[in-house]
XYZ file of C-alpha atoms in Angstrom:
611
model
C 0.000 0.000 0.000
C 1.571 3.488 -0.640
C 1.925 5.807 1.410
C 1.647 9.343 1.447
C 5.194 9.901 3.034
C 6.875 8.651 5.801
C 7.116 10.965 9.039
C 9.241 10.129 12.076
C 6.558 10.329 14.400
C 4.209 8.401 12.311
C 1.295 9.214 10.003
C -1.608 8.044 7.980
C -1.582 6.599 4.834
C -3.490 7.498 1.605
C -5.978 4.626 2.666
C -6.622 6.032 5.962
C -4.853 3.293 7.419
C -1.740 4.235 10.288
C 2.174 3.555 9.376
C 3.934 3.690 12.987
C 1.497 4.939 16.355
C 4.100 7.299 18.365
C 4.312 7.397 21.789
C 2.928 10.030 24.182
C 0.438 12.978 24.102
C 1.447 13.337 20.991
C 0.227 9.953 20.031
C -3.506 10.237 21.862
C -3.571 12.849 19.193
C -2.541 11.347 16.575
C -4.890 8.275 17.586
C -7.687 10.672 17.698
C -7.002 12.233 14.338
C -6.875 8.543 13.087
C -10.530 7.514 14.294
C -11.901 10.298 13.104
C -10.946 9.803 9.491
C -11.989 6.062 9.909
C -15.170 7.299 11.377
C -15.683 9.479 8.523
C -15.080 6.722 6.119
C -17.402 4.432 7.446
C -20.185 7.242 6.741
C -19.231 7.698 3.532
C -18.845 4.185 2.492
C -22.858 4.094 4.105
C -24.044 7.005 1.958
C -22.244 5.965 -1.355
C -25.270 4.037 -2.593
C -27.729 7.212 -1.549
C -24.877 9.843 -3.476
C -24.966 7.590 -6.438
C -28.556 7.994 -6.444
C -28.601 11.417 -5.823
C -26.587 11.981 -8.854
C -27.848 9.720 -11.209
C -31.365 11.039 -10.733
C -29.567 14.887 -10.736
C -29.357 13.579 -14.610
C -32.481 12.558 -15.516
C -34.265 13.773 -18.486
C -37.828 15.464 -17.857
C -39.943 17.079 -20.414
C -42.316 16.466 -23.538
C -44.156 14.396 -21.232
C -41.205 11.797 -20.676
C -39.531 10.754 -17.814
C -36.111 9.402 -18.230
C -33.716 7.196 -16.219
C -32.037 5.527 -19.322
C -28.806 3.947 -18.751
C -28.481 5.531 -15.273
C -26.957 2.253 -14.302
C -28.971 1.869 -11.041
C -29.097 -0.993 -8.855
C -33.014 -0.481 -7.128
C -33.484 -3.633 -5.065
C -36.218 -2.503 -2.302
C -38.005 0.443 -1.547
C -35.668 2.573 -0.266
C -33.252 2.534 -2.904
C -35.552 3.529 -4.798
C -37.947 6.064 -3.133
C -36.923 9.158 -5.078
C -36.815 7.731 -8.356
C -40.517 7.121 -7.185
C -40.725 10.831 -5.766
C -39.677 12.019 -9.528
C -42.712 9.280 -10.594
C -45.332 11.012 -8.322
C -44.594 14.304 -8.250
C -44.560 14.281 -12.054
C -48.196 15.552 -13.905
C -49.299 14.255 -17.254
C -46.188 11.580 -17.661
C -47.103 10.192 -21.119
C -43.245 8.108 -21.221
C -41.399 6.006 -18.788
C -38.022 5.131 -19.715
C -36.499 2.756 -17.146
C -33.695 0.975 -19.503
C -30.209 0.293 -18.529
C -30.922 -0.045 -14.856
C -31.189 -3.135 -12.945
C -34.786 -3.568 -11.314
C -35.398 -6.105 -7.828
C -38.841 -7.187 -7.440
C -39.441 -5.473 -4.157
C -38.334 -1.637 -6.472
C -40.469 -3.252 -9.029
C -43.413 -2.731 -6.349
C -42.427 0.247 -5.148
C -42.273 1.556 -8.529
C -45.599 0.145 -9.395
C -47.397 1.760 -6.199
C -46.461 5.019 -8.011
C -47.497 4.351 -11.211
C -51.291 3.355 -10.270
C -52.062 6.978 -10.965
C -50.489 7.460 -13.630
C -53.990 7.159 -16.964
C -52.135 9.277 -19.225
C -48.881 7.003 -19.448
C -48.740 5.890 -23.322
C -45.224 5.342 -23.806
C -43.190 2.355 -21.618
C -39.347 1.944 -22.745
C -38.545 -0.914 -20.267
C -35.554 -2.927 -22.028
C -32.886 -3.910 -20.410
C -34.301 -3.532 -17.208
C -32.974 -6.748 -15.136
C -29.507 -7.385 -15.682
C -28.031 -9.553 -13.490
C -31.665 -10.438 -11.993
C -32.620 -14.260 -11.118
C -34.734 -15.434 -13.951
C -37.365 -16.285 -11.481
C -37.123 -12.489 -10.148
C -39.069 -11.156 -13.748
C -42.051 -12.325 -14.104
C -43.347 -11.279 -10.660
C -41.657 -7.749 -10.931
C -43.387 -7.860 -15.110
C -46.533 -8.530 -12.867
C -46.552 -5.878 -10.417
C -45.566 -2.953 -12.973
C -48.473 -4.782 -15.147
C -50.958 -4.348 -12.747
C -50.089 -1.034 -12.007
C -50.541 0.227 -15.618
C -54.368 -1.906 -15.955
C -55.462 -0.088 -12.432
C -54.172 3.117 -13.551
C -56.083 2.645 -16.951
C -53.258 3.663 -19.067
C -53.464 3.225 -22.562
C -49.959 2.435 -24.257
C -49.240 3.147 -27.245
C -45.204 1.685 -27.147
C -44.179 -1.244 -25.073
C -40.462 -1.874 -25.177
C -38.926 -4.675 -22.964
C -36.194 -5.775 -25.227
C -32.801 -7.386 -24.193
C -34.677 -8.418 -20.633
C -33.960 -12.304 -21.381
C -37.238 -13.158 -19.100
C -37.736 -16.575 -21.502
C -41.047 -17.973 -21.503
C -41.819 -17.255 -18.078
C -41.431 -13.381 -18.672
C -44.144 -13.609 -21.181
C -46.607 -14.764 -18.693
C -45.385 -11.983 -16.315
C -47.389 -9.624 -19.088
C -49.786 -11.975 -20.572
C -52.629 -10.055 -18.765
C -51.577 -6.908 -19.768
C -51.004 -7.897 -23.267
C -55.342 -8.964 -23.225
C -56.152 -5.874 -21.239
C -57.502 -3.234 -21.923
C -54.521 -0.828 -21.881
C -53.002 -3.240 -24.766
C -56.064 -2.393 -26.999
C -54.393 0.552 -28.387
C -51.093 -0.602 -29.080
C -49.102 0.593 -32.072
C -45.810 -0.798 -31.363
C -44.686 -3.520 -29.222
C -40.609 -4.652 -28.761
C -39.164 -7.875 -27.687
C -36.050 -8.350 -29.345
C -33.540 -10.456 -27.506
C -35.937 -12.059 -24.796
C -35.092 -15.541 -25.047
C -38.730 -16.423 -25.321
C -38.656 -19.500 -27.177
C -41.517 -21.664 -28.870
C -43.253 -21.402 -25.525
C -43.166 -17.822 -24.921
C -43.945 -17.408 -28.467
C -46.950 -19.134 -28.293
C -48.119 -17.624 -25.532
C -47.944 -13.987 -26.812
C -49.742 -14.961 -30.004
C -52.824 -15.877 -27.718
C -52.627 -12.960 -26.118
C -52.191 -10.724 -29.014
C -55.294 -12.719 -30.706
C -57.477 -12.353 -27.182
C -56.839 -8.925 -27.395
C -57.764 -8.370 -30.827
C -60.889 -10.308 -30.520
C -62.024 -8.382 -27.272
C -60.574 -4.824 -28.593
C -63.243 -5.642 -31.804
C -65.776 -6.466 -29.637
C -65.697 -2.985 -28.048
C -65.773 -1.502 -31.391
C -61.644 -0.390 -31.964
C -59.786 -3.119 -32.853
C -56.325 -3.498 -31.521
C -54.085 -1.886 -34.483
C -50.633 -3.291 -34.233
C -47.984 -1.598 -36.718
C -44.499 -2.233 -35.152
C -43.622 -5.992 -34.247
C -40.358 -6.607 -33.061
C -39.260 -10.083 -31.934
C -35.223 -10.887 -33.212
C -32.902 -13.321 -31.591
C -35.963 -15.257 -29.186
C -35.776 -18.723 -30.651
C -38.859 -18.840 -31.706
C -38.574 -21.546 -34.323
C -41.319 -22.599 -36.951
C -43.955 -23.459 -34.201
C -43.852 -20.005 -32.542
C -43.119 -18.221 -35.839
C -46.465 -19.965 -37.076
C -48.059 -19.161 -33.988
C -47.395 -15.163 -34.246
C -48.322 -15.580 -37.990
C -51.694 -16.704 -37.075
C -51.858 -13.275 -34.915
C -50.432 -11.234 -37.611
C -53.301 -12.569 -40.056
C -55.712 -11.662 -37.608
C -54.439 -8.191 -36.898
C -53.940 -7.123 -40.373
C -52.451 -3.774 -39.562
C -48.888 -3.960 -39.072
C -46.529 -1.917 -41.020
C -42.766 -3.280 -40.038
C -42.371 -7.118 -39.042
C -38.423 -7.438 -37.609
C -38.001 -11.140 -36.716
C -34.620 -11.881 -37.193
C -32.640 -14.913 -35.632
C -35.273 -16.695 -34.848
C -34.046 -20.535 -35.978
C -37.199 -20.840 -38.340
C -37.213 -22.482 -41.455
C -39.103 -22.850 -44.481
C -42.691 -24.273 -42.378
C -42.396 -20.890 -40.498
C -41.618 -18.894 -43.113
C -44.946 -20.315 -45.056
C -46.916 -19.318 -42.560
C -45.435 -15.903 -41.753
C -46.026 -15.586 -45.917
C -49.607 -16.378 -45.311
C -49.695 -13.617 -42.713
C -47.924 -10.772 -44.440
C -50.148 -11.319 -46.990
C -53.177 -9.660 -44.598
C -51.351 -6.966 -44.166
C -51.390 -4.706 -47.043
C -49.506 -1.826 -45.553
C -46.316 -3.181 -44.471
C -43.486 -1.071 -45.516
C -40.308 -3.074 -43.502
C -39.987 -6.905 -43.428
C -36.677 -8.256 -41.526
C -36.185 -11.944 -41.032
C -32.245 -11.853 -41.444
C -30.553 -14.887 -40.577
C -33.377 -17.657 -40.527
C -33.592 -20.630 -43.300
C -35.800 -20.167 -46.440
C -34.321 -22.224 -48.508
C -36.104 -22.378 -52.144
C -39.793 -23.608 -50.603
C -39.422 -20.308 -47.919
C -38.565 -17.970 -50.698
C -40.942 -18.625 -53.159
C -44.043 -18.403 -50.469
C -42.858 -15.365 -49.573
C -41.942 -14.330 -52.941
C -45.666 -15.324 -53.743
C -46.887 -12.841 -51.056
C -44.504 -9.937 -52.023
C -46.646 -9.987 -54.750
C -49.626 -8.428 -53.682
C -48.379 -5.788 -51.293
C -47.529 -2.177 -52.666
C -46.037 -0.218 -50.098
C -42.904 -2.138 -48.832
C -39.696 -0.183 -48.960
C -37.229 -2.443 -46.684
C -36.533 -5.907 -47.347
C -33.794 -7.869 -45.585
C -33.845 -11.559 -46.285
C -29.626 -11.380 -45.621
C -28.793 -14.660 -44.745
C -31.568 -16.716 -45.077
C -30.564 -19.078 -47.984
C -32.656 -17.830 -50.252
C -30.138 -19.369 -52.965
C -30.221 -18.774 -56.721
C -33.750 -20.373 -57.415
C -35.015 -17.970 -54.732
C -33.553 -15.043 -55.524
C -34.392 -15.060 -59.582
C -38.635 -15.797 -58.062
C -37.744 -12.401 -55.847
C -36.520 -10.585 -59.048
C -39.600 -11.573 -60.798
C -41.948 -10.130 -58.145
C -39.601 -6.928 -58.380
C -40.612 -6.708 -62.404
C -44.383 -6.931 -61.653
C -44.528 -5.293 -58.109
C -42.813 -3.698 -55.366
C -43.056 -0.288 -56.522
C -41.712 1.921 -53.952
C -39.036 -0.351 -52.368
C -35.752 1.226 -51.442
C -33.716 -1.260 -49.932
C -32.640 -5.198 -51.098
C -30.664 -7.270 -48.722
C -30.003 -11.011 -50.142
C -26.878 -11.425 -48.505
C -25.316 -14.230 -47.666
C -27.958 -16.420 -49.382
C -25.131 -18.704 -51.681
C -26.536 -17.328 -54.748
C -24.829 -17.670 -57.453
C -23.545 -14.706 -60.288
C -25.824 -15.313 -63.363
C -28.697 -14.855 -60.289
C -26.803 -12.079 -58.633
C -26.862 -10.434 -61.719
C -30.895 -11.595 -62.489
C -31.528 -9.800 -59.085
C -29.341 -6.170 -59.995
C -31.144 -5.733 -63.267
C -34.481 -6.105 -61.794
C -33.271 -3.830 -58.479
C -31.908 -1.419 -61.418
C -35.240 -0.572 -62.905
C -36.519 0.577 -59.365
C -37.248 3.912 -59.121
C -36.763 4.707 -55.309
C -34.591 1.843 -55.209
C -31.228 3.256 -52.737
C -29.175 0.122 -51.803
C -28.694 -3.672 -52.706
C -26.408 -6.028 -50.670
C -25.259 -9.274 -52.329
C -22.148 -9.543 -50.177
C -21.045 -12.893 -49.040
C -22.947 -14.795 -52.034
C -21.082 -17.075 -54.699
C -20.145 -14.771 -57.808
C -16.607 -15.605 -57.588
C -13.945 -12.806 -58.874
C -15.513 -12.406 -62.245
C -18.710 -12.571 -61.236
C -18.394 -9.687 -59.103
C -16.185 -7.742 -61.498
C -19.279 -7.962 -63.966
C -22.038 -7.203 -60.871
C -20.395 -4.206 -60.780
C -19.420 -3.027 -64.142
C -22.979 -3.873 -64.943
C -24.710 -1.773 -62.279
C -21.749 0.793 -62.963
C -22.706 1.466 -66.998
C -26.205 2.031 -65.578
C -24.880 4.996 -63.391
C -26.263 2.832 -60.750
C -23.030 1.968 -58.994
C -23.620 3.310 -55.599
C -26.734 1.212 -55.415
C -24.377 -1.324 -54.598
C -23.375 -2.373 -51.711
C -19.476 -4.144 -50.725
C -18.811 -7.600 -52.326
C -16.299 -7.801 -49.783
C -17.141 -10.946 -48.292
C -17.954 -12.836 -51.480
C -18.036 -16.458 -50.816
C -16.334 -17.671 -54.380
C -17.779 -19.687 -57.152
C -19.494 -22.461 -55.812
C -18.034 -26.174 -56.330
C -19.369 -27.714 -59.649
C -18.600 -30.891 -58.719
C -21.555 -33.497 -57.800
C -21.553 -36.252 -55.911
C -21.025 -39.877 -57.260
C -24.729 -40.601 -57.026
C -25.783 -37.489 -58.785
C -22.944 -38.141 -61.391
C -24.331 -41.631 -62.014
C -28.156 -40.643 -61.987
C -28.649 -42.861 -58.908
C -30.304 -40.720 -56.905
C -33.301 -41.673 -55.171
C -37.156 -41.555 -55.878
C -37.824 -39.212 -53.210
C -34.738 -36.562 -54.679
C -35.997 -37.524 -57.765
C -39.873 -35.997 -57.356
C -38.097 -33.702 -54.402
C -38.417 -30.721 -57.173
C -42.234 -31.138 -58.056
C -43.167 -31.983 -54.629
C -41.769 -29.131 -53.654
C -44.266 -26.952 -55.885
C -47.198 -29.026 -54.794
C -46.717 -28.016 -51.402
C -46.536 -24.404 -52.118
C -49.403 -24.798 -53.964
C -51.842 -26.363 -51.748
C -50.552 -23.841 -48.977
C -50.302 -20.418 -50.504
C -52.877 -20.423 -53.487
C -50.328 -20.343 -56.512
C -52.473 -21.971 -59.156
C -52.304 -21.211 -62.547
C -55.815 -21.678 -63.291
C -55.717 -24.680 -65.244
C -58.656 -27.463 -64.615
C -57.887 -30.523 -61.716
C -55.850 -33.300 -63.161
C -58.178 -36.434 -64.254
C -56.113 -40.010 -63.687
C -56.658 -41.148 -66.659
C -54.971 -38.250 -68.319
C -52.496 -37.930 -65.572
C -51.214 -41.708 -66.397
C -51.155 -40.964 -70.207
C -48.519 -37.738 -69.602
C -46.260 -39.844 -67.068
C -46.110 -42.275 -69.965
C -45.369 -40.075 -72.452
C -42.823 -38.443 -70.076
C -41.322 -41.723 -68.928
C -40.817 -42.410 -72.803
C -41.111 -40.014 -75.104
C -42.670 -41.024 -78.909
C -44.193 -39.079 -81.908
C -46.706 -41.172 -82.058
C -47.452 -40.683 -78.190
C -47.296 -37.169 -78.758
C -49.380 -36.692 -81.605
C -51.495 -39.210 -79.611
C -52.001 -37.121 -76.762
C -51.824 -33.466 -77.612
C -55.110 -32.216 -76.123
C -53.883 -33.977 -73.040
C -50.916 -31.836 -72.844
C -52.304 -28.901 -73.916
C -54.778 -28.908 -70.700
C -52.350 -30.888 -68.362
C -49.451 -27.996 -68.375
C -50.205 -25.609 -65.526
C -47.974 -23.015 -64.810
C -48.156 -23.179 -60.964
C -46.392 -26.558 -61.475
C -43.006 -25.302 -63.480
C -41.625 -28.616 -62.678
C -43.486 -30.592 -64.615
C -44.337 -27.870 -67.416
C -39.892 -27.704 -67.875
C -40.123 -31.800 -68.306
C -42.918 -31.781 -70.098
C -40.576 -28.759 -72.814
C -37.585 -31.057 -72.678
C -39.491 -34.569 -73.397
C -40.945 -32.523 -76.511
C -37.644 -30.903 -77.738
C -36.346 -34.652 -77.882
C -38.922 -35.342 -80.314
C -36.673 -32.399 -82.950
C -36.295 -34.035 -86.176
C -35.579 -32.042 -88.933
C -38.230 -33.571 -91.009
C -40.533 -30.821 -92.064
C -43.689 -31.866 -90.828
C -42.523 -33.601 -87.344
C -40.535 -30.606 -86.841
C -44.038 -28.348 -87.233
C -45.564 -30.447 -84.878
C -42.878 -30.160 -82.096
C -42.901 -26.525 -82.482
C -46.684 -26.125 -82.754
C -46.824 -28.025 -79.252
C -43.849 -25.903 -77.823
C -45.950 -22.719 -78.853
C -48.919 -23.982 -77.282
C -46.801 -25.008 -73.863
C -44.779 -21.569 -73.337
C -47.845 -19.523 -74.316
C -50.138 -21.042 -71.653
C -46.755 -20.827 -69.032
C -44.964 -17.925 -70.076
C -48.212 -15.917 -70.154
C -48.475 -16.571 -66.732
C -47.667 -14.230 -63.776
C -43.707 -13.307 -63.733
C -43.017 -15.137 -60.735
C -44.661 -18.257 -62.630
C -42.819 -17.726 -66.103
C -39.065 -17.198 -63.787
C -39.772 -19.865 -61.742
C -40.395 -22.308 -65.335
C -37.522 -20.668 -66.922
C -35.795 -21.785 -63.976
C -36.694 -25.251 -63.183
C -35.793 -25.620 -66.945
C -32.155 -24.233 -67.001
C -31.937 -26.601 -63.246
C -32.879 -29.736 -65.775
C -30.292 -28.364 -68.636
C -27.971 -27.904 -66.196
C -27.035 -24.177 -66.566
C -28.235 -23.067 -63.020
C -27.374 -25.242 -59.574
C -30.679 -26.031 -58.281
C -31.535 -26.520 -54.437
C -31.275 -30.199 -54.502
C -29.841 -33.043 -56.440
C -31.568 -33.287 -59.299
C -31.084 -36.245 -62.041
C -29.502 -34.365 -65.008
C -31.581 -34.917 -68.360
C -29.282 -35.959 -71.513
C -29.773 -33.006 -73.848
C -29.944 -33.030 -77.499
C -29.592 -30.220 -79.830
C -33.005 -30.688 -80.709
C -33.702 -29.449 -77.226
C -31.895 -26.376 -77.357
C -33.138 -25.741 -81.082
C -36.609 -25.466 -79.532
C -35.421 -23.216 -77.078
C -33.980 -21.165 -79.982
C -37.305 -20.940 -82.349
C -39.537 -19.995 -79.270
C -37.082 -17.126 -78.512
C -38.028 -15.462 -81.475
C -42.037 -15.720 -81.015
C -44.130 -13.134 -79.624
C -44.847 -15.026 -76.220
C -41.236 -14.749 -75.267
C -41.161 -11.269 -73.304
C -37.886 -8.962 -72.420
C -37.614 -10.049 -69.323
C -37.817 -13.361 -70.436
C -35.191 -12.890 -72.682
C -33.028 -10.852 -70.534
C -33.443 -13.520 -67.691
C -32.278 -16.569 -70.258
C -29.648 -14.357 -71.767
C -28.210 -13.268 -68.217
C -27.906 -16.938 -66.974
C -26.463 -18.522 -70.244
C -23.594 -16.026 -70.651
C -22.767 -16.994 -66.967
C -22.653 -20.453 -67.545
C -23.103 -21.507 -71.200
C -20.476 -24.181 -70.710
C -23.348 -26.485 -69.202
C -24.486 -26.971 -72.944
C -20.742 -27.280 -74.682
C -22.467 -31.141 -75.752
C -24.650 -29.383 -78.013
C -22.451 -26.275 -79.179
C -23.755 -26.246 -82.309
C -27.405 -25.766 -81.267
C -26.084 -23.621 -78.191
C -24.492 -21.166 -80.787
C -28.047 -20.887 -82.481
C -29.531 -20.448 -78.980
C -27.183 -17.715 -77.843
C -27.352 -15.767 -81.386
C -31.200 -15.679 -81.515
C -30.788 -14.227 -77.695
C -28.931 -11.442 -78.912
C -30.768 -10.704 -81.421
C -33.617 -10.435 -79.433
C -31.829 -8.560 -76.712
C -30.368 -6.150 -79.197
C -34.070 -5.752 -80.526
C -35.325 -4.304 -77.462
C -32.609 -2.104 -76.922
């Protein structure tokens, strides 16, 4: 310990503490001036928690209605320590906002605080988050409880409920289920819970609530309108993501959804896509860092659809992949009007799709930013991104490539290689659709499948003939449906084998190609990508989501590809889409380069054409 100096007589050290007690009257002095700067330690030490207090609360923000004790960094365990935060409570008139954050709450101060609140009928505003660091988790709910109760006998009528970064888990939620159905929920506009670790449970629970308060809110004539939902990094996995999308439906008013980190998958994400799709004036949608995979993405591409007012979208790591990410450039072609932000990062999509996603993102007027960093473009691939989005003046739009993730690995596995993958991967594709279908109303319109005629086309497909075709042509016609782009791809590819270049077999390929693409590629533009798609997975040129058995081209194939290019039916964007992916990866078809040099010179004509 160091000392202060060292006296011949002896003397006190910085600490208070003595170095050498001297003999004589001298020394009853010096013993006297000792105690009494012990004795005035001890006080101090006593009154450090009530100073701290004092000057924290010396800093707290009053006015506009608010009352402020953000990030004071108090420690209120009982009463007492905190009676005159609850003086500054009572004594203020017309409080409208409590902020409470960054202080750690006990439930006997939770009380205390609560006593003084029960007066309080014009608080709208509570900003409670991070309110119970280093609290037992059993503390919260009966501390949520009392400050609950306080605000339904006071009759308050909130308008913003924050209790973020509290980590209460499920239990927590019960601590404000009532409050939540009460009354003084009815009019809330925005309600925060990020970081609460409320899990499928907790999830669950607050749905109820949020639907019992709905329901009883109508009942009285002003139904509870919810615009501000925040929920990130709670766990809530597909069964509580589904069970908040069944509130969402119900509610129908919300205007940002942020439910990021949540461990939910494609099931959740289907239902949250049935949800959104009640809600026709959300403007923010954030489910970074969840799983869509190619079934997620195209129900919520689906849903995207029909809403006109979003302006944020952050899908950033969700694995939307390359199939998912060309369905969300179609619904930017046909919708989205006023969107300003795009964030697909992370989402191992590959250039051509990249690219797919910038052109459509390009031809958005309010559109500010677009983050495809950490995809798989590889050095080229990003090189072009940007020179692309550069000639278009539209190079800031752009945000880093920093953290590209590099060309993805072309190389298949020996079971893919030697097309012995299994039924199930086999059908995985057109399953896939089915389920989509059935659960978010894609349908192309086309009339319900008969056996009969069902069994003819999986012969036909199984084994492709003239004779079948010309057999069964009426069957086909009807059969293709554009909400299944699966099949309709197999269904172009089983035909194109039939190419001869005999005259009149050659008419009837094309004539049944023209009648296939018209009835598909007249479709909505998330139908026609999602065909053009499925059929460049089956050629080969784009990676699909799963293994798929590659088909054995032919030129005759390709050749059909070529001669429908150049009809009517075949749209810019559908030329610009097919164009885009080939020149990524036109090595895919180097078995038929005759028929791909056709292909790729009737693109650019075309292209060229619409220039």
């Amino acid at each position: 310990m160091t000392q202060t100096e060292t006296p011949s007589r002896g003397s006190v050290t910085s600490e208070g503490l003595a170095t050498r007690a001297p003999c004589g009257r001298s020394g009853v002095c010096f013993f006297i001036q000792l105690y009494s700067k012990v004795f005035k330690r001890v006080v101090n030490m006593a009154s450090d928690d009530i100073t701290q207090l004092a000057d924290s609360l010396s800093k707290t923000h009053v006015g506009d209605g608010e009352l402020s004790f953000k990030g004071l960094g108090l420690k209120l365990d009982n009463a007492e320590s905190v009676r005159e935060l609850v003086t500054k409570i009572e004594q203020y008139q017309g409080l409208r906002a409590l902020r409470l954050g960054g202080n750690t709450v006990g439930v006997e101060a939770a009380k205390a605080i609560a006593k003084a609140l029960c007066s309080k009928d014009q608080l709208q505003r509570c900003y409670w988050s991070d309110m119970f660091t280093g609290r037992l988790r059993s503390e919260i709910p009966t501390a949520l409880m009392s400050l609950s109760g306080a605000l339904m006998s006071a009759g308050a009528r909130l308008t913003e409920l924050d209790l973020s970064d509290n980590a209460f888990g499920p239990d927590g939620v019960k601590g404000i289920e009532q409050l939540m159905k009460s009354a003084s929920c009815h009019t809330l506009r925005e309600l925060r819970l990020n970081n609460c670790g409320m899990g499928i449970g907790g999830g669950k629970i607050l749905a109820e609530a949020l639907i019992e308060s709905h329901k009883k809110s109508t009942a009285l004539g002003s139904p509870l309108r919810l615009k501000v939902f925040f929920a990130g990094r709670n766990r809530l996995e597909n069964e509580g993501a589904s069970a908040l999308a069944k509130a969402f439906q119900l509610i129908g008013t919300l205007e940002e959804i942020h439910m990021p980190q949540n461990g939910i998958n494609y099931a959740g994400v289907i239902a949250l896509a049935s949800a959104i799709r009640q809600n026709p004036d959300l403007q923010v949608l954030n489910f970074n860092d969840n799983t869509f995979t190619k079934r997620g993405t195209l129900a919520m591409a689906q849903a995207l659809r029909l809403l006109r007012n979003v302006q944020v979208i952050n899908f950033g790591d969700c694995l939307v992949r390359s199939e998912g990410a060309i369905a969300l450039a179609a619904v930017l072609r046909e919708g989205l009007p006023i969107l300003r932000e795009l964030n697909l990062s992370f989402g191992e999509i590959t250039g051509g799709a990249a690219l797919v996603v910038a052109q459509a993102a390009m031809d958005k007027p309010h559109m500010e930013k677009v983050n495809l960093n950490g995809n798989c473009l590889g050095e080229d691939g990003c090189e072009v991104l940007r020179e692309v989005m550069d000639n278009m003046d539209k190079g800031d739009m752009l945000a880093s490539l920093s953290e590209d993730e590099g060309e993805p690995d072309d190389e298949e596995d020996e079971d893919s290689a030697n097309g012995d993958s299994d039924a199930s991967d086999e059908c995985y594709e057109t399953d896939e659709c089915e389920e989509i279908v059935k659960e978010n109303g894609i349908t192309g319109g086309g009339s319900p499948e008969k056996p009969q005629k069902q069994a003819e086309i999986q012969t036909f497909l199984h084994s492709p003939t003239a004779q079948k075709l010309s057999h069964m042509k009426m069957n086909l016609q009807e059969q293709v449906n554009a909400a299944e782009p699966n099949q309709a791809a197999d269904i172009f590819l089983k035909i194109g084998s039939l190419y001869s270049e005999d005259t009149e077999a050659k008419l009837a390929v094309f004539e049944m190609i023209d009648e296939v693409l018209k009835k598909v590629l007249s479709a909505s533009a998330l139908q026609s990508y999602c065909f053009l798609t499925s059929l460049l997975v089956l050629m080969g040129v784009l990676k699909g989501e799963r293994k798929v058995k590659k088909m054995s081209l032919v030129p005759g194939q390709l050749l059909c590809l070529e001669h429908a290019v150049q009809q009517e039916y075949f749209s810019q964007d559908h030329v610009s889409l097919l164009h885009t992916l080939l020149s990524r990866n036109g090595d895919a078809l180097k078995s038929c380069s005759d028929a791909r040099e056709r292909l790729c010179s009737a693109l650019e004509k075309k292209w060229h054409k619409f220039q």
